[in-house]
mmCIF file of C-alpha atoms in Angstrom:
data_model
loop_
_atom_site.group_PDB
_atom_site.id
_atom_site.type_symbol
_atom_site.label_atom_id
_atom_site.label_comp_id
_atom_site.label_asym_id
_atom_site.label_seq_id
_atom_site.Cartn_x
_atom_site.Cartn_y
_atom_site.Cartn_z
ATOM 1 C CA MET A 1 87.464 102.810 190.837
ATOM 2 C CA ARG A 2 90.375 105.191 190.408
ATOM 3 C CA PHE A 3 93.695 104.622 188.660
ATOM 4 C CA ASP A 4 96.314 106.024 186.264
ATOM 5 C CA HIS A 5 97.354 103.832 183.365
ATOM 6 C CA ASP A 6 100.063 104.296 180.727
ATOM 7 C CA THR A 7 99.814 102.535 177.369
ATOM 8 C CA LEU A 8 103.067 102.365 175.424
ATOM 9 C CA ALA A 9 102.990 103.539 171.799
ATOM 10 C CA GLN A 10 103.984 100.621 169.584
ATOM 11 C CA ARG A 11 102.780 98.887 166.419
ATOM 12 C CA VAL A 12 102.232 95.121 166.517
ATOM 13 C CA ARG A 13 102.107 93.037 163.336
ATOM 14 C CA PHE A 14 100.941 89.489 164.128
ATOM 15 C CA ALA A 15 100.836 87.064 161.191
ATOM 16 C CA SER A 16 102.264 83.572 160.819
ATOM 17 C CA GLY A 17 104.523 83.204 157.801
ATOM 18 C CA ALA A 18 104.765 86.941 157.137
ATOM 19 C CA ALA A 19 107.833 88.017 159.128
ATOM 20 C CA ALA A 20 110.004 89.071 156.172
ATOM 21 C CA GLU A 21 107.181 90.967 154.492
ATOM 22 C CA ASN A 22 106.085 92.795 157.645
ATOM 23 C CA LEU A 23 109.645 93.574 158.672
ATOM 24 C CA ALA A 24 110.362 95.150 155.292
ATOM 25 C CA VAL A 25 107.261 97.325 155.598
ATOM 26 C CA GLU A 26 108.338 98.569 159.022
ATOM 27 C CA ILE A 27 111.896 99.385 157.947
ATOM 28 C CA LYS A 28 110.604 101.236 154.892
ATOM 29 C CA GLY A 29 108.263 103.199 157.140
ATOM 30 C CA LEU A 30 111.217 104.293 159.262
ATOM 31 C CA GLY A 31 113.050 105.468 156.164
ATOM 32 C CA ALA A 32 116.100 103.483 157.284
ATOM 33 C CA SER A 33 118.920 102.830 154.822
ATOM 34 C CA ARG A 34 121.670 101.390 157.062
ATOM 35 C CA VAL A 35 120.226 98.680 159.291
ATOM 36 C CA MET A 36 122.100 96.729 161.955
ATOM 37 C CA VAL A 37 120.636 93.244 162.430
ATOM 38 C CA ILE A 38 121.302 91.717 165.850
ATOM 39 C CA ALA A 39 120.923 87.943 166.176
ATOM 40 C CA ALA A 40 122.753 85.293 168.196
ATOM 41 C CA GLU A 41 124.865 82.728 166.350
ATOM 42 C CA ALA A 42 122.085 80.166 166.747
ATOM 43 C CA GLU A 43 119.688 82.519 164.926
ATOM 44 C CA ARG A 44 122.139 83.582 162.199
ATOM 45 C CA ALA A 45 120.487 81.650 159.346
ATOM 46 C CA LEU A 46 116.977 82.643 160.439
ATOM 47 C CA ALA A 47 117.969 86.308 160.663
ATOM 48 C CA ARG A 48 119.527 86.225 157.192
ATOM 49 C CA ARG A 49 116.309 84.792 155.801
ATOM 50 C CA VAL A 50 113.946 87.180 157.583
ATOM 51 C CA ALA A 51 116.043 90.294 156.906
ATOM 52 C CA ALA A 52 117.217 89.354 153.396
ATOM 53 C CA GLY A 53 115.365 92.210 151.740
ATOM 54 C CA LEU A 54 116.602 94.958 154.065
ATOM 55 C CA PRO A 55 119.379 97.512 153.494
ATOM 56 C CA VAL A 56 121.685 95.840 156.028
ATOM 57 C CA ALA A 57 124.886 97.710 156.869
ATOM 58 C CA HIS A 58 126.023 95.277 159.576
ATOM 59 C CA TRP A 59 125.145 91.813 160.899
ATOM 60 C CA HIS A 60 125.945 91.535 164.612
ATOM 61 C CA HIS A 61 126.041 88.085 166.238
ATOM 62 C CA GLU A 62 127.707 88.577 169.646
ATOM 63 C CA VAL A 63 124.838 88.072 172.095
ATOM 64 C CA ALA A 64 125.059 86.983 175.744
ATOM 65 C CA MET A 65 122.574 86.330 178.540
ATOM 66 C CA HIS A 66 121.773 89.240 180.860
ATOM 67 C CA VAL A 67 123.534 91.702 178.493
ATOM 68 C CA PRO A 68 127.006 92.117 180.005
ATOM 69 C CA VAL A 69 128.177 95.744 179.844
ATOM 70 C CA GLU A 70 131.232 94.866 177.762
ATOM 71 C CA VAL A 71 129.062 93.094 175.160
ATOM 72 C CA ALA A 72 126.772 96.119 174.988
ATOM 73 C CA GLU A 73 129.746 98.450 174.514
ATOM 74 C CA ARG A 74 131.064 96.444 171.582
ATOM 75 C CA ALA A 75 127.633 96.463 169.932
ATOM 76 C CA ARG A 76 127.408 100.238 170.381
ATOM 77 C CA GLU A 77 130.835 100.657 168.812
ATOM 78 C CA GLU A 78 129.802 98.551 165.822
ATOM 79 C CA ALA A 79 126.633 100.601 165.356
ATOM 80 C CA ALA A 80 128.667 103.797 165.319
ATOM 81 C CA ALA A 81 131.365 102.385 163.018
ATOM 82 C CA HIS A 82 128.777 101.336 160.424
ATOM 83 C CA ARG A 83 126.739 104.562 160.705
ATOM 84 C CA VAL A 84 123.599 102.594 161.520
ATOM 85 C CA ASP A 85 120.212 104.323 161.397
ATOM 86 C CA ALA A 86 117.945 101.492 162.644
ATOM 87 C CA LEU A 87 118.190 98.256 164.606
ATOM 88 C CA VAL A 88 116.488 94.927 163.906
ATOM 89 C CA CYS A 89 116.694 92.223 166.559
ATOM 90 C CA VAL A 90 115.807 88.640 165.663
ATOM 91 C CA GLY A 91 115.788 86.289 168.632
ATOM 92 C CA GLY A 92 114.872 85.938 172.284
ATOM 93 C CA GLY A 93 115.161 88.173 175.328
ATOM 94 C CA SER A 94 118.957 88.411 175.321
ATOM 95 C CA THR A 95 118.970 89.586 171.701
ATOM 96 C CA THR A 96 116.225 92.114 172.299
ATOM 97 C CA GLY A 97 118.035 93.234 175.433
ATOM 98 C CA LEU A 98 121.210 93.917 173.463
ATOM 99 C CA ALA A 99 119.307 95.997 170.910
ATOM 100 C CA LYS A 100 117.831 97.964 173.797
ATOM 101 C CA ALA A 101 121.288 98.559 175.243
ATOM 102 C CA VAL A 102 122.368 100.084 171.923
ATOM 103 C CA ALA A 103 119.190 102.177 171.659
ATOM 104 C CA LEU A 104 119.618 103.406 175.234
ATOM 105 C CA THR A 105 122.728 105.403 174.346
ATOM 106 C CA THR A 106 122.092 106.094 170.651
ATOM 107 C CA GLY A 107 118.341 106.627 170.379
ATOM 108 C CA LEU A 108 118.244 104.343 167.329
ATOM 109 C CA PRO A 109 114.785 102.897 166.538
ATOM 110 C CA ILE A 110 114.261 99.145 167.024
ATOM 111 C CA VAL A 111 112.052 96.732 165.134
ATOM 112 C CA ALA A 112 111.858 93.448 167.050
ATOM 113 C CA VAL A 113 111.274 89.981 165.599
ATOM 114 C CA PRO A 114 110.883 87.657 168.611
ATOM 115 C CA THR A 115 111.630 83.930 168.419
ATOM 116 C CA THR A 116 110.738 83.067 172.032
ATOM 117 C CA TYR A 117 108.028 84.126 174.496
ATOM 118 C CA ALA A 118 110.349 86.440 176.463
ATOM 119 C CA GLY A 119 108.182 89.554 176.057
ATOM 120 C CA SER A 120 111.018 92.087 176.296
ATOM 121 C CA GLU A 121 110.007 93.434 172.897
ATOM 122 C CA ALA A 122 106.802 94.930 174.337
ATOM 123 C CA THR A 123 108.393 96.760 177.274
ATOM 124 C CA ASN A 124 110.497 99.867 177.840
ATOM 125 C CA VAL A 125 112.626 97.989 180.376
ATOM 126 C CA TRP A 126 116.379 97.590 179.836
ATOM 127 C CA GLY A 127 118.905 95.522 181.788
ATOM 128 C CA LEU A 128 122.705 95.396 181.949
ATOM 129 C CA THR A 129 124.978 93.164 184.016
ATOM 130 C CA GLU A 130 128.339 94.192 185.454
ATOM 131 C CA ASN A 131 130.399 92.493 188.172
ATOM 132 C CA ALA A 132 127.667 89.886 188.803
ATOM 133 C CA ARG A 133 125.075 92.597 189.439
ATOM 134 C CA LYS A 134 122.158 93.180 187.079
ATOM 135 C CA THR A 135 120.833 96.719 186.841
ATOM 136 C CA THR A 136 117.475 97.445 185.243
ATOM 137 C CA GLY A 137 115.607 100.599 184.377
ATOM 138 C CA THR A 138 112.985 102.052 182.062
ATOM 139 C CA ASP A 139 113.501 104.467 179.198
ATOM 140 C CA PRO A 140 111.259 105.321 176.226
ATOM 141 C CA ARG A 141 114.252 105.075 173.867
ATOM 142 C CA VAL A 142 114.488 101.296 174.318
ATOM 143 C CA LEU A 143 110.876 100.483 173.448
ATOM 144 C CA PRO A 144 110.841 98.935 169.959
ATOM 145 C CA ARG A 145 108.871 101.052 167.482
ATOM 146 C CA ALA A 146 107.248 97.897 166.153
ATOM 147 C CA ILE A 147 107.043 94.172 166.825
ATOM 148 C CA VAL A 148 106.817 91.623 164.031
ATOM 149 C CA TYR A 149 105.263 88.473 165.485
ATOM 150 C CA ASP A 150 105.390 85.312 163.379
ATOM 151 C CA ALA A 151 104.551 82.111 165.237
ATOM 152 C CA SER A 152 106.011 79.994 162.439
ATOM 153 C CA LEU A 153 109.485 81.228 163.441
ATOM 154 C CA MET A 154 109.053 79.301 166.710
ATOM 155 C CA LEU A 155 108.163 75.920 165.252
ATOM 156 C CA THR A 156 111.746 74.712 165.693
ATOM 157 C CA LEU A 157 112.111 76.070 169.243
ATOM 158 C CA PRO A 158 112.630 72.905 171.362
ATOM 159 C CA ALA A 159 109.724 71.900 173.570
ATOM 160 C CA ALA A 160 111.700 72.251 176.826
ATOM 161 C CA LEU A 161 112.835 75.779 175.990
ATOM 162 C CA SER A 162 109.343 76.655 174.776
ATOM 163 C CA VAL A 163 107.917 75.557 178.123
ATOM 164 C CA ALA A 164 110.472 77.548 180.133
ATOM 165 C CA SER A 165 109.999 80.632 177.965
ATOM 166 C CA GLY A 166 106.220 80.317 178.145
ATOM 167 C CA LEU A 167 106.297 80.054 181.931
ATOM 168 C CA ASN A 168 108.482 83.163 181.976
ATOM 169 C CA ALA A 169 105.642 84.889 180.117
ATOM 170 C CA LEU A 170 103.144 83.521 182.621
ATOM 171 C CA ALA A 171 105.323 84.995 185.380
ATOM 172 C CA HIS A 172 104.864 88.423 183.769
ATOM 173 C CA CYS A 173 101.117 87.948 184.160
ATOM 174 C CA VAL A 174 101.254 86.780 187.753
ATOM 175 C CA ASP A 175 103.661 89.513 188.832
ATOM 176 C CA SER A 176 101.418 92.109 187.171
ATOM 177 C CA MET A 177 98.644 91.174 189.597
ATOM 178 C CA TRP A 178 100.454 92.819 192.539
ATOM 179 C CA ALA A 179 103.283 94.864 191.051
ATOM 180 C CA PRO A 180 103.724 98.492 192.189
ATOM 181 C CA ARG A 181 101.567 99.990 189.390
ATOM 182 C CA ALA A 182 98.984 97.218 189.064
ATOM 183 C CA ASP A 183 95.614 98.532 187.873
ATOM 184 C CA PRO A 184 92.377 97.052 186.458
ATOM 185 C CA ILE A 185 93.647 97.206 182.870
ATOM 186 C CA ASN A 186 96.822 95.320 183.775
ATOM 187 C CA LEU A 187 94.714 92.733 185.579
ATOM 188 C CA ALA A 188 92.499 92.213 182.538
ATOM 189 C CA LEU A 189 95.463 91.837 180.187
ATOM 190 C CA ALA A 190 97.262 89.508 182.589
ATOM 191 C CA GLY A 191 94.215 87.315 183.090
ATOM 192 C CA GLU A 192 93.700 86.855 179.349
ATOM 193 C CA GLY A 193 97.440 86.257 178.955
ATOM 194 C CA ILE A 194 97.332 83.441 181.515
ATOM 195 C CA ARG A 195 94.312 81.889 179.790
ATOM 196 C CA ALA A 196 95.997 81.964 176.375
ATOM 197 C CA LEU A 197 99.207 80.473 177.753
ATOM 198 C CA ARG A 198 97.217 77.764 179.564
ATOM 199 C CA VAL A 199 95.679 76.792 176.238
ATOM 200 C CA GLY A 200 98.769 77.159 174.056
ATOM 201 C CA LEU A 201 101.657 75.758 176.094
ATOM 202 C CA PRO A 202 100.291 72.206 176.499
ATOM 203 C CA LEU A 203 99.698 72.080 172.720
ATOM 204 C CA VAL A 204 103.289 73.201 172.116
ATOM 205 C CA ALA A 205 104.683 70.709 174.641
ATOM 206 C CA ALA A 206 102.741 67.869 173.041
ATOM 207 C CA ASP A 207 103.670 68.887 169.490
ATOM 208 C CA PRO A 208 106.259 71.669 169.030
ATOM 209 C CA GLY A 209 105.221 71.884 165.381
ATOM 210 C CA ASP A 210 101.617 72.765 166.241
ATOM 211 C CA LEU A 211 101.061 76.272 164.844
ATOM 212 C CA GLU A 212 97.792 76.814 166.724
ATOM 213 C CA GLY A 213 99.529 76.215 170.037
ATOM 214 C CA ARG A 214 102.381 78.511 169.042
ATOM 215 C CA GLU A 215 99.970 81.301 168.127
ATOM 216 C CA HIS A 216 98.059 81.018 171.411
ATOM 217 C CA ALA A 217 101.299 81.069 173.391
ATOM 218 C CA LEU A 218 102.698 84.011 171.434
ATOM 219 C CA TYR A 219 99.481 86.002 171.818
ATOM 220 C CA GLY A 220 99.499 85.272 175.553
ATOM 221 C CA ALA A 221 103.158 86.260 175.866
ATOM 222 C CA TYR A 222 102.465 89.612 174.219
ATOM 223 C CA LEU A 223 99.577 90.375 176.579
ATOM 224 C CA ALA A 224 101.772 89.334 179.497
ATOM 225 C CA ALA A 225 104.502 91.731 178.446
ATOM 226 C CA VAL A 226 102.102 94.651 177.966
ATOM 227 C CA ALA A 227 100.659 94.078 181.441
ATOM 228 C CA PHE A 228 104.138 93.828 182.933
ATOM 229 C CA ALA A 229 105.360 96.975 181.153
ATOM 230 C CA SER A 230 102.566 98.967 182.766
ATOM 231 C CA ALA A 231 102.458 97.311 186.190
ATOM 232 C CA GLY A 232 106.212 97.203 186.793
ATOM 233 C CA SER A 233 108.450 94.601 188.412
ATOM 234 C CA GLY A 234 106.952 92.705 191.315
ATOM 235 C CA LEU A 235 108.695 90.438 193.795
ATOM 236 C CA HIS A 236 109.115 87.583 191.329
ATOM 237 C CA HIS A 237 111.093 89.653 188.849
ATOM 238 C CA LYS A 238 113.231 91.251 191.529
ATOM 239 C CA ILE A 239 114.189 87.769 192.730
ATOM 240 C CA CYS A 240 114.986 86.507 189.235
ATOM 241 C CA HIS A 241 117.018 89.578 188.290
ATOM 242 C CA VAL A 242 119.203 89.115 191.351
ATOM 243 C CA LEU A 243 119.657 85.390 190.698
ATOM 244 C CA GLY A 244 120.419 85.883 187.010
ATOM 245 C CA GLY A 245 122.988 88.583 187.657
ATOM 246 C CA MET A 246 124.718 86.872 190.572
ATOM 247 C CA PHE A 247 124.914 83.340 189.188
ATOM 248 C CA ASP A 248 124.496 83.767 185.405
ATOM 249 C CA LEU A 249 121.483 81.444 185.466
ATOM 250 C CA PRO A 250 119.428 80.923 182.293
ATOM 251 C CA HIS A 251 116.686 83.539 182.265
ATOM 252 C CA ALA A 252 113.609 81.548 181.244
ATOM 253 C CA GLN A 253 114.379 78.483 183.367
ATOM 254 C CA THR A 254 115.013 80.633 186.441
ATOM 255 C CA HIS A 255 111.621 82.303 186.066
ATOM 256 C CA ALA A 256 109.938 78.942 185.509
ATOM 257 C CA VAL A 257 111.446 77.532 188.715
ATOM 258 C CA VAL A 258 110.810 80.545 190.959
ATOM 259 C CA LEU A 259 107.240 81.336 189.846
ATOM 260 C CA PRO A 260 105.291 78.735 191.883
ATOM 261 C CA HIS A 261 107.181 79.693 195.045
ATOM 262 C CA VAL A 262 106.384 83.401 194.704
ATOM 263 C CA LEU A 263 102.756 82.600 193.879
ATOM 264 C CA ALA A 264 102.455 80.443 197.016
ATOM 265 C CA PHE A 265 104.182 83.180 199.042
ATOM 266 C CA ASN A 266 101.905 86.041 197.921
ATOM 267 C CA ALA A 267 98.554 84.420 197.065
ATOM 268 C CA PRO A 268 97.197 84.066 200.639
ATOM 269 C CA ALA A 269 97.574 87.832 201.151
ATOM 270 C CA ALA A 270 96.118 88.784 197.752
ATOM 271 C CA PRO A 271 92.718 87.040 197.516
ATOM 272 C CA ASP A 272 91.423 89.028 194.521
ATOM 273 C CA ALA A 273 94.577 88.361 192.494
ATOM 274 C CA GLU A 274 94.480 84.722 193.579
ATOM 275 C CA ARG A 275 90.917 84.329 192.302
ATOM 276 C CA ARG A 276 91.814 85.940 188.968
ATOM 277 C CA VAL A 277 94.807 83.643 188.446
ATOM 278 C CA ALA A 278 92.765 80.597 189.448
ATOM 279 C CA ALA A 279 89.975 81.490 187.011
ATOM 280 C CA ALA A 280 92.442 82.028 184.170
ATOM 281 C CA LEU A 281 94.003 78.645 184.925
ATOM 282 C CA ASP A 282 90.533 77.044 185.122
ATOM 283 C CA ALA A 283 91.245 75.774 188.637
ATOM 284 C CA GLU A 284 89.868 75.944 192.154
ATOM 285 C CA SER A 285 92.974 77.750 193.385
ATOM 286 C CA ALA A 286 95.863 79.571 191.745
ATOM 287 C CA THR A 287 98.548 77.354 193.258
ATOM 288 C CA GLU A 288 96.694 74.172 192.323
ATOM 289 C CA GLY A 289 96.123 75.417 188.772
ATOM 290 C CA LEU A 290 99.767 76.351 188.279
ATOM 291 C CA ALA A 291 100.934 73.043 189.746
ATOM 292 C CA ARG A 292 98.663 71.144 187.363
ATOM 293 C CA LEU A 293 99.876 73.121 184.352
ATOM 294 C CA ARG A 294 103.521 72.668 185.327
ATOM 295 C CA ALA A 295 102.986 68.927 185.698
ATOM 296 C CA ARG A 296 101.509 68.737 182.186
ATOM 297 C CA LEU A 297 104.475 70.669 180.841
ATOM 298 C CA ASP A 298 107.184 68.830 182.816
ATOM 299 C CA ALA A 299 108.412 72.276 183.866
ATOM 300 C CA PRO A 300 111.861 73.084 185.333
ATOM 301 C CA ARG A 301 111.888 72.424 189.064
ATOM 302 C CA ALA A 302 115.161 73.307 190.803
ATOM 303 C CA LEU A 303 117.701 76.124 190.619
ATOM 304 C CA ARG A 304 120.492 73.703 191.452
ATOM 305 C CA ASP A 305 119.809 71.970 188.125
ATOM 306 C CA TYR A 306 121.052 75.132 186.392
ATOM 307 C CA GLY A 307 124.286 75.593 188.315
ATOM 308 C CA MET A 308 123.346 77.594 191.414
ATOM 309 C CA ALA A 309 125.268 76.514 194.514
ATOM 310 C CA GLU A 310 123.485 76.156 197.845
ATOM 311 C CA SER A 311 126.038 78.541 199.354
ATOM 312 C CA GLY A 312 124.571 81.303 197.173
ATOM 313 C CA ILE A 313 121.165 81.261 198.847
ATOM 314 C CA VAL A 314 121.946 83.549 201.790
ATOM 315 C CA PRO A 315 123.823 86.249 199.830
ATOM 316 C CA ALA A 316 121.087 86.180 197.197
ATOM 317 C CA ALA A 317 118.395 86.582 199.878
ATOM 318 C CA GLU A 318 120.244 89.567 201.322
ATOM 319 C CA ALA A 319 120.517 91.188 197.879
ATOM 320 C CA ILE A 320 116.819 90.559 197.159
ATOM 321 C CA LEU A 321 115.764 92.086 200.465
ATOM 322 C CA ALA A 322 117.341 95.368 199.372
ATOM 323 C CA VAL A 323 115.191 95.601 196.222
ATOM 324 C CA VAL A 324 111.790 94.310 197.363
ATOM 325 C CA PRO A 325 109.096 96.413 195.645
ATOM 326 C CA THR A 326 106.782 98.489 197.752
ATOM 327 C CA GLY A 327 103.312 97.145 198.391
ATOM 328 C CA ASN A 328 104.110 93.442 198.067
ATOM 329 C CA PRO A 329 101.063 91.587 199.448
ATOM 330 C CA THR A 330 103.066 89.501 201.930
ATOM 331 C CA ALA A 331 105.615 91.086 204.240
ATOM 332 C CA VAL A 332 109.106 90.130 203.034
ATOM 333 C CA THR A 333 111.728 89.162 205.583
ATOM 334 C CA LEU A 334 115.211 87.750 205.234
ATOM 335 C CA ASP A 335 114.037 84.466 206.738
ATOM 336 C CA GLY A 336 111.045 84.252 204.412
ATOM 337 C CA ILE A 337 113.085 84.928 201.262
ATOM 338 C CA THR A 338 115.787 82.507 202.400
ATOM 339 C CA ARG A 339 113.212 79.737 202.849
ATOM 340 C CA LEU A 340 111.637 80.547 199.482
ATOM 341 C CA LEU A 341 115.007 80.401 197.728
ATOM 342 C CA HIS A 342 115.982 77.163 199.423
ATOM 343 C CA ALA A 343 112.768 75.500 198.308
ATOM 344 C CA ALA A 344 113.345 76.745 194.752
ATOM 345 C CA TRP A 345 116.979 75.646 194.874
ATOM 346 C CA GLU A 346 116.190 72.059 195.876
ATOM 347 C CA GLY A 347 112.969 71.758 193.869
ATOM 348 C CA ALA A 348 110.699 71.286 196.876
ATOM 349 C CA GLU A 349 106.961 71.839 196.725
ATOM 350 C CA PRO A 350 106.061 75.519 197.177
ATOM 351 C CA ARG A 351 104.961 76.511 200.657
#
């Protein structure tokens, strides 16, 4: 056994019902006196409640999917105008992504308060979209200094969005099995992440107000993100980044739709990863286990349901082919990616 593994330096505070208290402790520890709170309009009231005790210099509510460059620029300008010395993001992946975009050029520290299972808060990955093209990269400046996890903040997250977001987290685990920097530690984290999500997501789908299910799912999403941050982007994430940037598709739902197709595409050529995923899903095979879980969750099925036109399949396949990560278990061809995308577009069974 021989590998190199990086563990990102970050504090995690995990406690249901303690978001405001833990957030205040983290901001005090930073010595911040002029905080910028970033939260989408839908999270405005929640953010005001969670950050009520902070020295807030500016509340910023312009958030957009995939972090358009122009939205990031306006947020950066606001941070400068209000002489901000720390960032707090309260929300899902788009909100965290915007905070990262500000930190990327300013070096401001971030404390993240997630309200979905996106996982961006535990990675040093940033993404910006310009002219229908999403660019991603890694930078230590964008890694939040601390994460404040509070499962009670997710009790009002609708079941359908919870399912999509949770399957996005599961995709982090699966991709970490064969991503460019996959190692035994990533595999262990990803396997436990899958198990926790398998337990938690059906509880959440059955009763969105079930705190136990929320905690399992949130714990699993964190492990998924840590594995992904170390292992890097595999084929699944490259596909979803291209689709999101080109067609402005909803992030979580896109990942939920594409995941079973990438798993079916790669699993036959990655028997060890396949066995690990199957075991974590408590199934005879990885594809069967994922199909069973998705059926229980009534998961998103087709890209066309979210606005992608069939005419976009070929140009998307061509763009994906240019960014395929090295070492993918199955050889990637234009024909293979085109067939995969068409199946995901129409909601066909994975092949």
